[in-house]
Coordinates of C-alpha atoms in Angstrom, one line a residue:
X1 CA 75.9 117.0 114.7
X2 CA 78.1 117.2 117.7
X3 CA 81.6 116.1 116.4
X4 CA 82.6 113.2 114.0
X5 CA 85.9 112.6 114.3
X6 CA 88.4 110.4 112.3
X7 CA 92.3 109.6 112.4
X8 CA 93.9 108.8 109.3
X9 CA 97.6 107.5 110.1
X10 CA 100.6 105.6 107.9
X11 CA 103.6 106.3 106.3
X12 CA 105.2 109.2 104.8
X13 CA 104.0 108.4 100.6
X14 CA 100.7 106.7 101.0
X15 CA 98.6 109.8 100.3
X16 CA 97.5 110.5 103.6
X17 CA 97.3 113.6 103.9
X18 CA 95.6 114.2 100.2
X19 CA 93.0 111.4 101.8
X20 CA 92.7 113.7 104.5
X21 CA 91.6 116.8 102.1
X22 CA 89.7 114.9 100.1
X23 CA 87.8 114.1 103.3
X24 CA 87.4 117.6 104.5
X25 CA 86.8 119.1 100.9
X26 CA 83.7 117.1 100.8
X27 CA 82.3 118.0 103.8
X28 CA 82.2 121.5 103.4
X29 CA 80.6 120.4 99.9
X30 CA 78.2 119.6 102.3
X31 CA 77.7 123.3 104.1
X32 CA 79.3 121.2 107.5
X33 CA 81.9 122.5 109.6
X34 CA 85.2 120.6 109.2
X35 CA 89.0 120.9 110.8
X36 CA 92.0 118.8 109.2
X37 CA 95.0 118.9 111.0
X38 CA 98.4 116.5 110.0
X39 CA 101.2 115.8 112.2
X40 CA 104.8 114.0 110.6
X41 CA 108.0 113.7 111.3
X42 CA 110.2 112.4 108.7
X43 CA 107.6 111.6 106.2
X44 CA 110.0 111.8 102.8
X45 CA 112.1 109.0 104.5
X46 CA 108.7 106.8 105.5
X47 CA 108.2 107.9 108.9
X48 CA 105.0 108.1 110.3
X49 CA 102.0 110.5 109.4
X50 CA 98.7 111.0 111.3
X51 CA 95.9 113.3 110.6
X52 CA 92.6 113.7 111.9
X53 CA 89.5 115.5 110.2
X54 CA 87.2 116.4 112.5
X55 CA 83.1 116.9 110.9
X56 CA 80.7 118.8 113.0
X57 CA 79.1 122.1 114.5
X58 CA 80.6 122.6 118.2
X59 CA 83.7 121.1 116.3
X60 CA 86.7 124.2 116.9
X61 CA 89.7 122.2 117.6
X62 CA 91.4 120.4 115.2
X63 CA 92.5 117.3 117.5
X64 CA 91.2 115.6 119.3
X65 CA 91.6 113.7 122.2
X66 CA 92.6 109.7 122.7
X67 CA 89.8 107.4 122.6
X68 CA 87.6 109.9 120.6
X69 CA 88.0 108.1 116.8
X70 CA 84.8 106.8 115.6
X71 CA 86.6 105.7 112.1
X72 CA 90.9 105.4 112.9
X73 CA 92.3 105.1 108.9
X74 CA 95.1 102.4 109.0
X75 CA 97.3 102.9 105.7
X76 CA 99.9 100.3 107.4
X77 CA 99.5 97.6 109.5
X78 CA 102.0 98.7 112.4
X79 CA 101.3 102.3 111.8
X80 CA 97.1 101.9 112.4
X81 CA 98.3 99.2 116.3
X82 CA 100.6 102.3 117.0
X83 CA 97.7 104.9 116.8
X84 CA 95.3 102.6 119.1
X85 CA 95.0 104.9 121.4
X86 CA 92.4 107.2 119.1
X87 CA 90.2 104.2 119.3
X88 CA 87.7 103.1 122.0
X89 CA 85.7 99.6 121.6
X90 CA 83.7 101.5 119.5
X91 CA 85.7 102.9 116.8
X92 CA 85.4 101.1 113.1
X93 CA 88.9 100.4 112.0
X94 CA 90.0 99.9 108.3
X95 CA 93.3 98.8 108.1
X96 CA 95.1 98.4 104.6
X97 CA 96.7 94.7 104.9
X98 CA 99.9 95.8 103.2
X99 CA 102.7 96.1 105.6
X100 CA 105.9 98.6 105.1
X101 CA 108.7 97.5 107.4
X102 CA 109.6 100.5 109.3
X103 CA 113.9 101.3 109.1
X104 CA 113.9 101.0 112.9
X105 CA 113.0 97.4 112.5
X106 CA 115.7 96.7 110.0
X107 CA 118.2 98.6 111.9
X108 CA 117.7 96.6 114.7
X109 CA 117.5 93.3 113.2
X110 CA 113.9 92.4 113.7
X111 CA 110.9 91.0 112.5
X112 CA 107.5 92.4 111.4
X113 CA 104.8 91.1 113.3
X114 CA 102.8 88.8 111.2
X115 CA 99.1 90.5 110.2
X116 CA 97.5 87.7 112.0
X117 CA 99.2 89.1 115.2
X118 CA 98.5 92.7 114.3
X119 CA 95.0 91.9 113.5
X120 CA 94.7 90.2 117.1
X121 CA 96.2 92.7 119.0
X122 CA 92.8 95.1 117.5
X123 CA 90.5 92.5 118.4
X124 CA 91.4 92.4 121.5
X125 CA 90.2 97.0 121.5
X126 CA 87.1 96.6 119.2
X127 CA 86.1 93.9 116.8
X128 CA 84.8 96.6 113.9
X129 CA 87.5 96.0 111.6
X130 CA 87.9 95.9 107.8
X131 CA 91.1 94.6 106.4
X132 CA 91.5 95.9 103.0
X133 CA 93.4 94.5 100.0
X134 CA 94.2 97.8 99.4
X135 CA 97.2 96.9 97.2
X136 CA 96.2 94.4 95.5
X137 CA 92.8 96.9 94.2
X138 CA 94.9 99.9 93.7
X139 CA 96.9 97.6 91.1
X140 CA 93.9 96.2 89.7
X141 CA 92.5 100.3 89.3
X142 CA 95.4 100.5 87.4
X143 CA 97.8 102.7 89.7
X144 CA 99.0 101.5 93.6
X145 CA 99.8 104.5 94.5
X146 CA 95.7 105.0 94.7
X147 CA 95.6 103.0 97.9
X148 CA 94.6 106.3 99.6
X149 CA 91.5 106.2 97.2
X150 CA 90.7 102.4 97.7
X151 CA 90.5 103.0 101.8
X152 CA 88.7 106.5 101.2
X153 CA 86.3 103.9 99.2
X154 CA 85.7 101.5 101.7
X155 CA 84.9 104.1 104.2
X156 CA 82.4 105.3 102.6
X157 CA 81.0 102.0 102.1
X158 CA 80.2 101.9 105.9
X159 CA 78.2 104.3 105.5
X160 CA 78.9 105.5 109.0
X161 CA 80.9 109.4 108.1
X162 CA 78.7 112.0 108.0
X163 CA 79.3 112.7 104.3
X164 CA 77.5 111.4 100.9
X165 CA 79.3 109.3 98.4
X166 CA 78.5 112.3 95.8
X167 CA 80.9 114.7 97.9
X168 CA 83.0 112.5 97.5
X169 CA 83.4 111.9 94.4
X170 CA 82.9 115.7 93.9
X171 CA 85.9 116.6 95.8
X172 CA 88.5 113.7 93.9
X173 CA 87.0 115.8 90.6
X174 CA 88.4 118.7 92.3
X175 CA 92.0 117.5 93.8
X176 CA 93.2 114.8 91.3
X177 CA 95.0 115.3 88.3
X178 CA 92.0 114.6 85.1
X179 CA 94.4 111.8 83.7
X180 CA 94.2 110.2 87.2
X181 CA 90.6 110.6 87.6
X182 CA 89.9 107.8 86.0
X183 CA 91.7 105.7 87.7
X184 CA 91.0 107.0 91.1
X185 CA 87.6 106.8 90.8
X186 CA 87.8 103.3 90.1
X187 CA 89.8 102.7 93.0
X188 CA 86.9 104.1 95.2
X189 CA 84.1 102.2 93.4
X190 CA 87.2 99.2 94.5
X191 CA 87.3 99.6 97.3
X192 CA 83.6 100.1 97.8
X193 CA 82.5 97.4 96.7
X194 CA 84.8 95.2 99.2
X195 CA 83.9 96.8 102.0
X196 CA 80.9 96.5 101.4
X197 CA 80.8 92.4 102.5
X198 CA 81.5 93.4 106.0
X199 CA 79.1 93.0 108.8
X200 CA 79.9 96.1 111.7
X201 CA 79.1 96.0 115.0
X202 CA 77.7 99.1 115.4

């Protein structure tokens, strides 16, 4: 495997960095070469957070060029739209439907675009999109904070990531506190089952 690129994007507080760590740790458990990077500014205030996870024997740099993402894991619709530069028509986009209004829009008294508007823009770029009811499923799992793991479950269900489900679950056990593990495993399974109904183009 030459290289597999995942970009995770959303806002501070959504568990993006933990999600990247889970994917990176899972890859390491299989003996794969992996690089993880993070770019975040005012994350504590709900600012944008972007993380790259790169897996593959020829992967040396922690980041990659525009248009080179195999997977775009969007934790927030507007931030997903902002990160489309990483995608190509072959990229699979897995996006949470939970909208978090940026303070910039509130300050300018602008309305947040509808989910349909955002989805239409993404679909004009690539048809490989899975929209996940991440907040709803996380609540069903028992904790709204497990949205990140719901999305990882959805990612695993595509069978596109070069890491086994078992390795992701092992990474979860290693990185999530024991008292929250059951909830996180349930969140993973709910996201997994949810995404299985989608038929991807590639």
